[in-house]
Each structure stands twice: as C-alpha cells, then as structure tokens.
Amino acid sequence: MFQLFLLVKFTTILFSVVNSSPPEDPIMCSSKNRNCTITNSYGAFPDRSVCRAADVAYPTTEEELISVVATATKAKRKMKVATRSSHSIPKLVCPDGDEGLLISTKLLNRKLEIDRVRMTITVESGVTLKRLIHEAAKAGLALPNVPNWWGFTVGGMLGTGAHGSTLFGDGSAVQDYVIQIRIVTPAGPEEGYGKVRTIAIGDPDLKATRVSLGVLGVISQVTFKLQPLFKRSITYSVKKDVDLADQVTRFGYQHEFADITWYPSQGEAVYRIDDRVYTNVSGNGLYDFAGFRSVPSTELAIIRTTEEDQEMTGDADGKCTDAKLSTSELISIAYGLTNKDTVFTGYPVVGYNNRIQTSGACLYSPNDDLKEVCPWDPRVKGLFYYDTGFSVSMSKVKSFIEDVQKLNDLVPKALCGVDLYTGILMRYVTASTAYLGKQEDAVDFDIVYYRSHDPMTPRLYEDILEEIEQIGVFKYGGLPHWGKNRNVAFEGVIKKYGNAKEFLKVKEKYDPLGLFSSSWTDEVLGLRGGVTIVREGCALEGLCVCSKDIHCAPSKGYFCRPGKVYKKARVCAR
C-alpha cells in the first residue's frame, strides 16, 4: 500500500490504460533450467543476499510433481517451492547452498472442480487469487476473506498465512476456509521416495498444512469451502485520530470487513465501513486500488529521485507536504473504488464481493518494454521499501496505539514518510486453528516505508520507525506476518506459538531429512540459533537486535552486537 502524490495522480490519469509490462519470472537460469537464481518481486531479500539453485523444475501435473520430489529425495537434495511472482519478502524460497532444486508451481494453475451443491472449489496450488475468486463467482459462490492483492497464489497464501480483515464468521485468513489439501512429500524407498498425502477436515495434520512456511512439501491441490455470492457496501469515513485507540477496539465488531488506514503525522484515520448486503441491492462497483495500477517508468524515476533527495537533505517538510497531497488525492478518488466502470459518484459503493475485495491491475497486461510497470518493479528505478507487518492482540492494541501516538507527538514530522506510503493499514484478524496461524483475535499493522539502495545509509527519522517495530514485536508480543518483515521481527518468534511443537512433529513426519527446510527456516522455527545477522550496519537493515533486554535503534556507523548497547541509540523497549 504505497504511493506518493505524483504516483496517485498518474495512476488516476491512467485508470483506463491497459498496456504495461507485468513482472518477470523471479527465477532466472543461465542455461535453460540450470544454474539458477531466485529473488522476490521486489528484487531484494532483507539481507540483500542472492539465492541460488542448481536447477528448477516446472511440473504441470500432480504426477509430474511426485516424480520431481521423488527424484530429489532419492538423491537427498534440498528443495524449495517457488510461486509465479514470489511476493514473500523473507527468504522462504531460498534453498541452502548452490546445489538445491527449485520447484515452481507456475504451471500447476488449473481449476479442477466446482461443486455448487456442496459450495466447494478445488484448484491447483499455482492458481492465483484473482482466478480463484472469479471462478467461484461464475458459479455464484464467494471466498469471503482474502488479501488486498490478487497476485498471490493459493500455495503462497497458505504458506504464509495471508489474510483479509474481519472478526466475523469463519475467520480472516484464507486458510480458515480450506477443507482439504493434497501435498506431495518425501517418502522412503518402499513408497518410491515420493508420495501424495490427502489431509481433510478431521485430520489433525490439517492444522499444520494450512500454514506451512513451505517446509512440509509441495501443496498440489486445495479445496475451499465457499459461501453464496454476495455484495458489499463500502464507505470511507475520515476522522481525527484523537480517540483512535478506543475506536479500534470497537470498530471491528461493528462492520464485517472493517479496516482502518491511519495517517499519524496528519492526525487522521480513514475508517472503511464495509458490510455485506443482499445481491438485490443496486450497484456493480469495482475496487481498483490506485497503488496497484501500472505507472510510467519515467514518472516512477521522478518519484524515487524526489524521495532520495528528501532523504539526503533531511527534507522532512517536503515529505510531510507530499504526504498530505497524496492522502488528499487518495481520499478524493475513494482509493480506487468506482460505482460504475471508471466513475466514482459517491458513497456507498456497492458491488459483488469478487469485484470489490481485492485488486492488482498492473499484474495482468501485455508487455510494453517497461514503459509502464508495477510501482515496485526492480527492473526500473521505482519504489524500494520495507514492509513491516505484525498483529497485536485486541487486549493490548489500545496501549500500542497510544505508544505510537506519544512517539508521534515527540517528533511530529517523523512519520510523514509512513503517511507518504499511504499510512498504517490496520486490519482485523481472528484466531486460527492452524498451528502457525494467529493465536488470538488481533489487529494487524502494515507499515510500508522508504528503503535506501545503500545498506549503510540511515533513513530519515529511522529511530522512530525502529522503535515502533520493536515495541510492537517485543514489548507487545506482536506476531509477524510470515510473508513480510525484516529479520528482527522473527527473532524468537516460534516461542509465541502455543502449538509449535505439534507443527514440528508433523514436519518431522512429512520430511524427516529436512529436504524442504533451509538454514533460515530452521532458525525461524527455533531448530538452530536465531535469525540475527551480526555485521557492519546490521541494525540499519533490521537484521539484528542490540540487546536481549534492551532493543535499540541504529545510528550511522555503529556495529550492532547482541548484549551491547551503543551511545546515541534510542532505547525503545525494556
């Protein structure tokens, strides 16, 4: 969720333009499918490392997938599952060393079955969210809660616990609507070294496979329980944030799909009043979020250069001015909601669930040689940022917001850079039965902000943002989103999950040799060391925590070692 004022302007002007260059395959090989590298859609992992693999396989059927896994298992090769666009920021897709195998689900992209009577849909794991919800809608059915970006694949969403926003019904996360998973795992020689396991409702292993981090095997097919297709009515309401801490604990219980976008430097919050309505209510609205539309690469370069200059000169006033312009423009165009075709005529905007819940126009279009791209496309000079996402339990969220407000009052210009990237998105998430799902009802905070291409260059007001991250994660025990964040958010994270041991038992059963694991996933799961990377500038990139008991933000040139706190570093949590 991000754009400067100019980006919003350009995407508004280009609303009807369909030409652009979709993202390239995240896997690149020097010789057909051998000697490969993999990255994410943003072109950089948190530690900026390059992940390599000896080769990549593109199975087209479950039978081919079993053969690929069996061959690698027999040779005791490390494997990692890759998706068509690789949207996860952490290194979930990186195998250990250079001799591993990447298994892409890009060609496992078929809709297999829709049962209108049972209200279920079965798809392969490489099917995108866009196709999933639109195939369901054709049959008069709906998946009620999904992420805002429709470029995720089914397997990717289950691997990372992707979610929408609700405290109602069956839950906020995609995995809460899964009733069966088929997953291909390693096996012994008596089973041909590879096997497909079918895990359905009633099987306790479903609690592990619903959020898997990709360490259990390769998901081949998923069956979802759907609902009758319905419409939603949406109104954005702008209010001052003076009572936000109190309002956030109530608002999610008042509207089924509620969320809040908070602009702390401007003292405002935008409440999304979003509820289901009957299908006979008039309206055929559409959500085409402005930040997910294609933008001319020449204009992206201007936008990025402007922010780089502001960072270099310490021009906080410039950022604050741009943030106000951006926010004003977004609110004026209803964030990309339209009542009919490309026209916004006023609230409420009513439309079918599949048209109004998610978007991602820049992902699907003909190639135009990079003249227009997704705003974050690494092939051009565009947006380059961090995305910090963590959930704070409902019982603690009021105190967390009050702490952030105190920091904002202390340094009023510090969070203009956050508002510049459309503020802090607050979504409601529900407790899940998945072992690695949300542990209790909570508010998820999504914060996007500037990242320098130079890892040794500090950001403007970096200490304030570091404090917010570490207060949320450590002081209030926030659970990091598995598909976002820098390393610091995952330090000691597995201790926050009450059923972590049960997940590890399933992991041991499915993959006893750890062929789908890596050093990074082992560290996250508490099987070895921790995710802290100690090197020059590590705190600048969120790769280390300065002390076990006192977490400090970085200062330029300091070398961050666990157990040692340097002068000038701001203490952010005790």
Coordinates of C-alpha atoms in Angstrom, one line a residue, residues 50-510:
V50 CA 21.4 -13.7 -3.8
C51 CA 19.7 -17.1 -3.5
R52 CA 21.0 -19.8 -5.9
A53 CA 19.9 -23.2 -7.0
A54 CA 21.4 -25.8 -9.3
D55 CA 18.2 -26.1 -11.3
V56 CA 14.4 -25.6 -11.5
A57 CA 11.5 -27.9 -12.3
Y58 CA 8.2 -26.8 -13.7
P59 CA 5.8 -29.7 -13.2
T60 CA 2.5 -29.5 -15.0
T61 CA 0.5 -32.3 -13.2
E62 CA 0.5 -33.8 -9.8
E63 CA 2.1 -37.0 -11.3
E64 CA 5.0 -35.0 -12.6
L65 CA 5.3 -33.2 -9.2
I66 CA 5.5 -36.6 -7.4
S67 CA 8.3 -37.7 -9.8
V68 CA 10.2 -34.5 -9.3
V69 CA 10.1 -34.8 -5.5
A70 CA 10.9 -38.5 -5.6
T71 CA 14.0 -38.0 -7.7
A72 CA 15.3 -35.2 -5.5
T73 CA 14.5 -37.2 -2.3
K74 CA 16.4 -40.2 -3.6
A75 CA 19.4 -38.0 -4.2
K76 CA 18.9 -36.3 -0.8
R77 CA 18.8 -32.9 -2.5
K78 CA 17.4 -29.7 -0.8
M79 CA 14.2 -28.4 -2.4
K80 CA 12.2 -25.2 -2.2
V81 CA 8.8 -24.3 -3.6
A82 CA 8.6 -21.1 -5.8
T83 CA 5.5 -19.3 -7.0
R84 CA 4.9 -17.4 -10.2
S85 CA 5.6 -14.0 -8.7
S86 CA 7.4 -14.6 -5.4
H87 CA 5.7 -11.9 -3.3
S88 CA 7.1 -13.1 0.0
I89 CA 9.7 -10.7 1.4
P90 CA 11.7 -13.1 3.7
K91 CA 13.8 -15.9 2.3
L92 CA 11.2 -18.7 2.4
V93 CA 12.1 -19.7 -1.2
C94 CA 15.8 -20.0 -0.8
P95 CA 17.4 -23.5 -0.6
D96 CA 20.7 -24.0 1.2
G97 CA 23.8 -23.7 -0.9
D98 CA 24.1 -23.7 -4.7
E99 CA 23.0 -27.4 -5.4
G100 CA 19.4 -27.2 -4.4
L101 CA 16.3 -27.7 -6.5
L102 CA 13.6 -25.1 -7.1
I103 CA 10.1 -26.5 -7.8
S104 CA 7.9 -23.8 -9.4
T105 CA 4.1 -24.1 -9.2
K106 CA 3.8 -21.7 -12.2
L107 CA 2.3 -24.4 -14.4
L108 CA 0.1 -26.0 -11.7
N109 CA -2.6 -23.5 -12.4
R110 CA -5.8 -25.3 -13.2
K111 CA -9.3 -25.1 -11.7
L112 CA -10.2 -28.7 -11.1
E113 CA -13.7 -28.8 -9.8
I114 CA -16.6 -26.7 -8.5
D115 CA -19.4 -28.3 -6.6
R116 CA -22.3 -25.8 -6.4
V117 CA -24.3 -28.1 -4.1
R118 CA -21.5 -28.5 -1.5
M119 CA -20.3 -25.0 -2.2
T120 CA -16.6 -26.0 -2.7
I121 CA -13.9 -25.3 -5.2
T122 CA -10.8 -27.4 -5.8
V123 CA -7.8 -25.8 -7.6
E124 CA -4.1 -26.5 -8.1
S125 CA -1.7 -24.6 -5.8
G126 CA -0.4 -22.3 -8.6
V127 CA -3.8 -20.8 -9.2
T128 CA -3.8 -17.0 -8.5
L129 CA -6.2 -15.4 -6.1
K130 CA -7.7 -13.4 -8.9
R131 CA -8.6 -16.6 -10.8
L132 CA -9.8 -18.3 -7.7
I133 CA -12.4 -15.7 -6.7
H134 CA -13.6 -15.1 -10.2
E135 CA -14.0 -18.8 -11.0
A136 CA -16.0 -19.1 -7.8
A137 CA -18.1 -16.1 -8.7
K138 CA -19.0 -17.6 -12.1
A139 CA -20.7 -20.4 -10.1
G140 CA -22.5 -18.0 -7.8
L141 CA -20.0 -18.6 -4.9
A142 CA -17.6 -16.5 -2.9
L143 CA -14.5 -16.8 -0.8
P144 CA -15.3 -14.0 1.8
N145 CA -11.9 -13.1 3.1
V146 CA -8.7 -12.6 1.1
P147 CA -5.7 -10.2 0.9
N148 CA -5.9 -6.9 -0.9
W149 CA -3.5 -8.0 -3.7
W150 CA -4.8 -10.6 -6.2
G151 CA -1.4 -11.7 -7.5
F152 CA -0.8 -14.3 -4.7
T153 CA -1.1 -18.0 -5.5
V154 CA -3.1 -20.4 -3.5
G155 CA 0.0 -22.2 -2.3
G156 CA 1.8 -19.0 -1.4
M157 CA -1.2 -17.8 0.6
L158 CA -1.3 -21.0 2.7
G159 CA 2.5 -21.0 3.1
T160 CA 2.4 -17.5 4.7
G161 CA -1.0 -17.3 6.4
A162 CA -2.3 -14.5 4.1
H163 CA -5.5 -12.8 5.3
G164 CA -8.1 -10.2 4.8
S165 CA -9.9 -8.2 7.6
T166 CA -12.7 -9.4 9.7
L167 CA -13.7 -10.6 13.2
F168 CA -16.8 -12.2 11.9
G169 CA -17.8 -15.7 10.7
D170 CA -15.2 -18.4 10.0
G171 CA -12.2 -16.1 10.2
S172 CA -10.0 -13.6 8.4
A173 CA -7.4 -15.8 6.8
V174 CA -7.5 -17.7 3.6
Q175 CA -6.5 -20.9 5.4
D176 CA -9.6 -20.8 7.5
Y177 CA -11.7 -21.8 4.5
V178 CA -9.6 -24.8 3.5
I179 CA -11.2 -28.1 4.0
Q180 CA -8.8 -30.4 2.1
I181 CA -5.1 -30.2 1.0
R182 CA -3.2 -32.6 -1.2
I183 CA 0.6 -32.3 -0.5
V184 CA 3.5 -34.1 -2.1
T185 CA 6.2 -35.0 0.4
P186 CA 9.4 -37.1 0.5
A187 CA 9.0 -40.8 1.3
G188 CA 11.1 -43.9 1.8
P189 CA 12.2 -46.3 -0.9
E190 CA 9.3 -48.6 -0.2
E191 CA 7.0 -45.8 -1.4
G192 CA 9.1 -44.7 -4.3
Y193 CA 10.7 -41.8 -2.5
G194 CA 7.7 -39.5 -3.0
K195 CA 4.0 -39.7 -2.0
V196 CA 0.9 -37.5 -2.1
R197 CA -0.9 -37.1 1.2
T198 CA -4.6 -36.1 1.3
I199 CA -5.4 -34.1 4.5
A200 CA -9.0 -33.3 5.1
I201 CA -11.2 -31.8 7.8
G202 CA -10.9 -34.1 10.9
D203 CA -7.3 -34.9 10.3
P204 CA -5.2 -33.0 12.9
D205 CA -2.4 -32.6 10.3
L206 CA -4.6 -30.0 8.6
K207 CA -3.6 -27.7 11.4
A208 CA 0.0 -27.9 10.2
T209 CA -0.5 -27.8 6.4
R210 CA -2.9 -24.8 6.5
V211 CA 0.1 -22.6 7.3
S212 CA 3.2 -24.5 6.3
L213 CA 6.1 -22.0 5.5
G214 CA 6.8 -24.4 2.7
V215 CA 8.7 -26.8 4.9
L216 CA 6.3 -29.8 4.7
G217 CA 6.4 -30.5 1.0
V218 CA 4.7 -29.1 -2.1
I219 CA 1.0 -28.4 -2.0
S220 CA -0.6 -29.7 -5.2
Q221 CA -4.3 -29.2 -4.7
V222 CA -6.5 -27.3 -2.3
T223 CA -10.3 -27.5 -1.7
F224 CA -12.0 -24.4 -0.2
K225 CA -15.4 -24.2 1.4
L226 CA -17.3 -21.2 -0.1
Q227 CA -20.4 -19.2 0.5
P228 CA -23.2 -17.9 -1.8
L229 CA -22.0 -14.9 -3.7
F230 CA -22.9 -11.7 -2.0
K231 CA -22.5 -7.9 -2.4
R232 CA -20.7 -5.5 -0.2
S233 CA -21.4 -1.9 0.6
I234 CA -18.3 0.3 1.3
T235 CA -18.0 3.9 2.6
Y236 CA -14.7 5.6 3.6
S237 CA -15.1 7.9 6.6
V238 CA -12.3 10.4 7.6
K239 CA -12.0 11.3 11.3
K240 CA -9.4 12.8 13.6
D241 CA -7.3 10.2 15.4
V242 CA -7.7 11.6 18.9
D243 CA -9.9 8.6 20.0
L244 CA -8.4 6.0 17.6
A245 CA -7.0 3.8 20.5
D246 CA -10.5 3.4 21.8
Q247 CA -12.3 3.2 18.5
V248 CA -10.1 0.4 17.1
T249 CA -11.2 -2.0 19.8
R250 CA -14.9 -1.4 18.8
F251 CA -14.9 -0.7 15.1
G252 CA -14.0 -4.3 14.0
Y253 CA -17.1 -5.7 15.8
Q254 CA -19.4 -3.2 14.1
H255 CA -18.6 -3.9 10.4
E256 CA -17.9 -7.3 8.9
F257 CA -15.0 -6.3 6.6
A258 CA -13.8 -3.2 8.5
D259 CA -10.3 -1.8 8.3
I260 CA -8.6 1.5 9.3
T261 CA -5.9 3.5 7.5
W262 CA -4.1 5.7 9.9
Y263 CA -2.1 8.8 9.0
P264 CA -0.4 9.6 12.3
S265 CA 1.6 12.6 11.1
Q266 CA -1.7 14.2 9.9
G267 CA -3.7 13.2 13.0
E268 CA -6.3 11.4 10.8
A269 CA -7.7 7.9 10.4
V270 CA -9.8 6.7 7.5
Y271 CA -12.4 4.1 8.6
R272 CA -13.6 1.6 6.0
I273 CA -17.2 0.9 6.7
D274 CA -17.6 -2.4 4.8
D275 CA -20.5 -4.8 5.2
R276 CA -22.2 -7.5 3.2
V277 CA -25.6 -6.7 1.6
Y278 CA -28.2 -8.7 -0.4
T279 CA -27.5 -9.2 -4.0
N280 CA -30.6 -7.4 -5.0
V281 CA -29.2 -4.1 -3.7
S282 CA -28.4 -1.9 -6.6
G283 CA -24.7 -1.4 -7.6
N284 CA -21.9 -3.0 -9.6
G285 CA -19.0 -1.3 -8.0
L286 CA -15.3 -2.1 -8.6
Y287 CA -12.2 -1.8 -6.5
D288 CA -9.0 -1.0 -8.5
F289 CA -6.6 0.3 -5.9
A290 CA -4.5 3.2 -7.2
G291 CA -1.2 1.9 -5.8
F292 CA -1.6 -1.4 -7.7
R293 CA -2.1 0.1 -11.1
S294 CA 0.7 0.4 -13.8
V295 CA 2.7 3.6 -13.7
P296 CA 5.0 5.0 -16.4
S297 CA 8.6 4.1 -15.5
T298 CA 9.8 7.6 -16.3
E299 CA 7.4 9.0 -13.7
L300 CA 8.5 6.4 -11.2
A301 CA 12.1 7.5 -11.6
I302 CA 11.0 11.1 -10.8
I303 CA 9.1 9.9 -7.7
R304 CA 12.0 7.9 -6.4
T305 CA 14.6 10.6 -7.1
T306 CA 12.4 13.1 -5.2
E307 CA 12.3 11.0 -2.1
E308 CA 16.0 10.2 -2.3
D309 CA 16.8 13.9 -2.4
Q310 CA 14.5 14.5 0.6
E311 CA 16.3 11.7 2.5
M312 CA 19.7 13.0 1.6
T313 CA 18.9 16.6 2.5
G314 CA 16.8 15.8 5.6
D315 CA 13.8 17.5 4.0
A316 CA 11.1 16.3 6.4
D317 CA 8.9 19.2 5.4
G318 CA 8.9 18.1 1.8
K319 CA 7.9 14.6 2.8
C320 CA 5.1 16.0 5.0
T321 CA 3.8 18.2 2.2
D322 CA 3.8 15.3 -0.3
A323 CA 2.1 13.0 2.3
K324 CA -0.8 15.5 2.7
L325 CA -1.2 15.8 -1.1
S326 CA -1.1 12.0 -1.5
T327 CA -3.6 11.4 1.2
S328 CA -5.9 14.1 -0.1
E329 CA -5.8 12.7 -3.6
L330 CA -6.4 9.1 -2.4
I331 CA -9.4 10.1 -0.4
S332 CA -10.8 12.2 -3.3
I333 CA -10.7 9.1 -5.6
A334 CA -12.1 6.8 -2.9
Y335 CA -8.8 4.8 -3.0
G336 CA -9.8 3.4 -6.4
L337 CA -13.4 2.5 -5.7
T338 CA -15.8 3.2 -8.6
N339 CA -19.6 2.9 -8.7
K340 CA -19.8 2.1 -12.4
D341 CA -16.9 1.4 -14.8
T342 CA -14.3 4.1 -14.1
V343 CA -16.5 6.6 -12.4
F344 CA -16.8 7.3 -8.7
T345 CA -20.1 9.2 -8.0
G346 CA -20.3 8.9 -4.2
Y347 CA -20.8 6.6 -1.2
P348 CA -21.7 3.9 -0.6
V349 CA -20.1 1.9 -3.3
V350 CA -22.0 -1.4 -3.7
G351 CA -20.6 -4.3 -5.7
Y352 CA -20.2 -8.1 -5.8
N353 CA -17.6 -9.5 -3.4
N354 CA -15.2 -10.7 -6.1
R355 CA -15.1 -7.2 -7.8
I356 CA -14.7 -5.2 -4.6
Q357 CA -12.5 -7.1 -2.2
T358 CA -9.1 -7.2 -4.0
S359 CA -7.2 -5.8 -7.0
G360 CA -3.9 -5.7 -8.8
A361 CA -4.3 -4.3 -12.3
C362 CA -0.6 -3.9 -13.0
L363 CA -0.1 -7.7 -12.9
Y364 CA -2.1 -8.6 -15.9
S365 CA -1.3 -6.8 -19.1
P366 CA 0.7 -7.1 -22.4
N367 CA 4.4 -6.4 -22.3
D368 CA 5.2 -2.9 -23.4
D369 CA 9.0 -3.0 -22.9
L370 CA 8.9 -1.5 -19.4
K371 CA 7.2 1.7 -20.4
E372 CA 4.7 1.1 -17.6
V373 CA 5.2 -1.3 -14.7
C374 CA 4.0 -2.1 -11.2
P375 CA 5.4 0.7 -8.9
W376 CA 7.8 -1.7 -7.2
D377 CA 9.2 -3.4 -10.3
P378 CA 13.0 -3.8 -9.7
R379 CA 13.8 -3.6 -13.4
V380 CA 13.3 0.2 -13.4
K381 CA 14.1 3.0 -10.9
G382 CA 10.9 2.8 -8.9
L383 CA 9.7 2.4 -5.3
F384 CA 12.1 0.5 -3.0
Y385 CA 10.8 -0.1 0.6
Y386 CA 10.5 -2.1 3.7
D387 CA 7.1 -3.7 4.6
T388 CA 6.7 -4.4 8.3
G389 CA 3.6 -6.3 9.3
F390 CA 2.7 -7.7 12.7
S391 CA -0.5 -8.3 14.7
V392 CA -1.1 -7.1 18.3
S393 CA -3.8 -8.8 20.4
M394 CA -7.0 -7.0 21.0
S395 CA -6.2 -6.7 24.7
K396 CA -3.0 -4.8 24.0
V397 CA -3.8 -2.8 20.9
K398 CA -5.0 0.3 22.7
S399 CA -1.7 0.6 24.6
F400 CA 0.3 0.1 21.5
I401 CA -1.5 2.8 19.5
E402 CA -1.1 5.2 22.5
D403 CA 2.7 4.5 22.5
V404 CA 2.9 5.3 18.8
Q405 CA 0.9 8.5 19.3
K406 CA 3.4 9.5 22.1
L407 CA 6.3 9.0 19.7
N408 CA 4.5 11.0 17.0
D409 CA 3.9 13.8 19.5
L410 CA 7.5 13.7 20.5
V411 CA 8.8 14.1 16.9
P412 CA 5.8 15.3 14.8
K413 CA 7.5 15.0 11.4
A414 CA 8.9 11.6 11.9
L415 CA 6.0 9.6 10.5
C416 CA 5.4 11.7 7.4
G417 CA 7.4 9.1 5.5
V418 CA 4.9 6.5 6.5
D419 CA 2.0 8.6 5.5
L420 CA 3.7 9.1 2.2
Y421 CA 3.2 5.3 1.6
T422 CA -0.5 5.5 2.5
G423 CA -0.1 5.4 6.2
I424 CA -0.5 2.4 8.6
L425 CA -3.1 -0.1 7.4
M426 CA -4.9 -1.7 10.3
R427 CA -6.8 -4.9 9.6
Y428 CA -8.7 -7.2 12.0
V429 CA -7.5 -10.8 12.2
T430 CA -9.0 -13.8 14.0
A431 CA -7.6 -16.6 16.0
S432 CA -6.9 -19.6 13.8
T433 CA -6.8 -23.4 14.4
A434 CA -3.6 -23.6 12.3
Y435 CA -0.6 -24.3 14.5
L436 CA 1.3 -21.3 12.9
G437 CA -1.8 -19.1 12.5
K438 CA -2.9 -16.2 14.6
Q439 CA -3.0 -17.2 18.2
E440 CA -5.8 -14.8 19.2
D441 CA -8.0 -12.1 17.8
A442 CA -5.8 -9.1 16.9
V443 CA -5.2 -6.0 14.9
D444 CA -2.6 -6.4 12.1
F445 CA -0.5 -3.4 11.4
D446 CA 1.0 -3.0 7.9
I447 CA 3.7 -0.3 7.7
V448 CA 5.5 0.5 4.4
Y449 CA 8.4 2.9 4.3
Y450 CA 11.5 4.0 2.4
R451 CA 14.5 1.8 2.0
S452 CA 17.8 3.0 0.7
H453 CA 19.7 1.2 -2.0
D454 CA 22.8 1.7 0.1
P455 CA 22.6 -0.6 3.1
M456 CA 24.9 1.7 5.1
T457 CA 22.8 4.8 4.7
P458 CA 20.3 5.5 7.6
R459 CA 16.8 6.7 6.8
L460 CA 15.3 10.0 7.9
Y461 CA 13.9 9.6 11.5
E462 CA 14.9 5.9 11.4
D463 CA 15.0 5.6 15.2
I464 CA 11.3 6.3 15.5
L465 CA 10.3 3.6 13.0
E466 CA 12.7 1.2 14.6
E467 CA 11.0 1.9 17.9
I468 CA 7.6 1.3 16.6
E469 CA 8.6 -2.0 15.0
Q470 CA 10.4 -3.3 18.2
I471 CA 7.7 -2.0 20.6
G472 CA 5.1 -3.9 18.6
V473 CA 7.1 -7.1 18.2
F474 CA 8.8 -7.3 21.6
K475 CA 7.0 -5.1 24.1
Y476 CA 3.5 -6.2 23.0
G477 CA 4.5 -9.6 21.7
G478 CA 3.3 -9.0 18.1
L479 CA 3.2 -11.9 15.7
P480 CA 4.9 -11.1 12.5
H481 CA 3.3 -11.8 9.1
W482 CA 5.2 -14.8 7.7
G483 CA 5.4 -13.2 4.2
K484 CA 6.6 -9.8 5.3
N485 CA 9.1 -8.2 7.7
R486 CA 12.8 -7.9 8.3
N487 CA 14.8 -10.5 10.3
V488 CA 14.4 -8.7 13.6
A489 CA 10.6 -9.4 13.7
F490 CA 11.3 -13.2 13.6
E491 CA 13.8 -13.2 16.5
G492 CA 12.5 -15.8 18.9
V493 CA 9.1 -15.9 17.2
I494 CA 8.4 -19.6 17.5
K495 CA 8.1 -19.2 21.3
K496 CA 4.9 -17.2 20.6
Y497 CA 3.1 -20.2 19.2
G498 CA 1.5 -22.5 21.7
N499 CA 1.4 -25.4 19.3
A500 CA 4.8 -25.0 17.7
K501 CA 5.9 -28.5 18.9
E502 CA 2.9 -30.0 17.2
F503 CA 3.8 -28.4 14.0
L504 CA 7.4 -29.6 14.3
K505 CA 6.1 -33.2 14.8
V506 CA 4.3 -33.0 11.5
K507 CA 7.3 -31.6 9.9
E508 CA 9.4 -34.5 11.1
K509 CA 6.8 -37.0 9.9
Y510 CA 6.5 -35.5 6.4

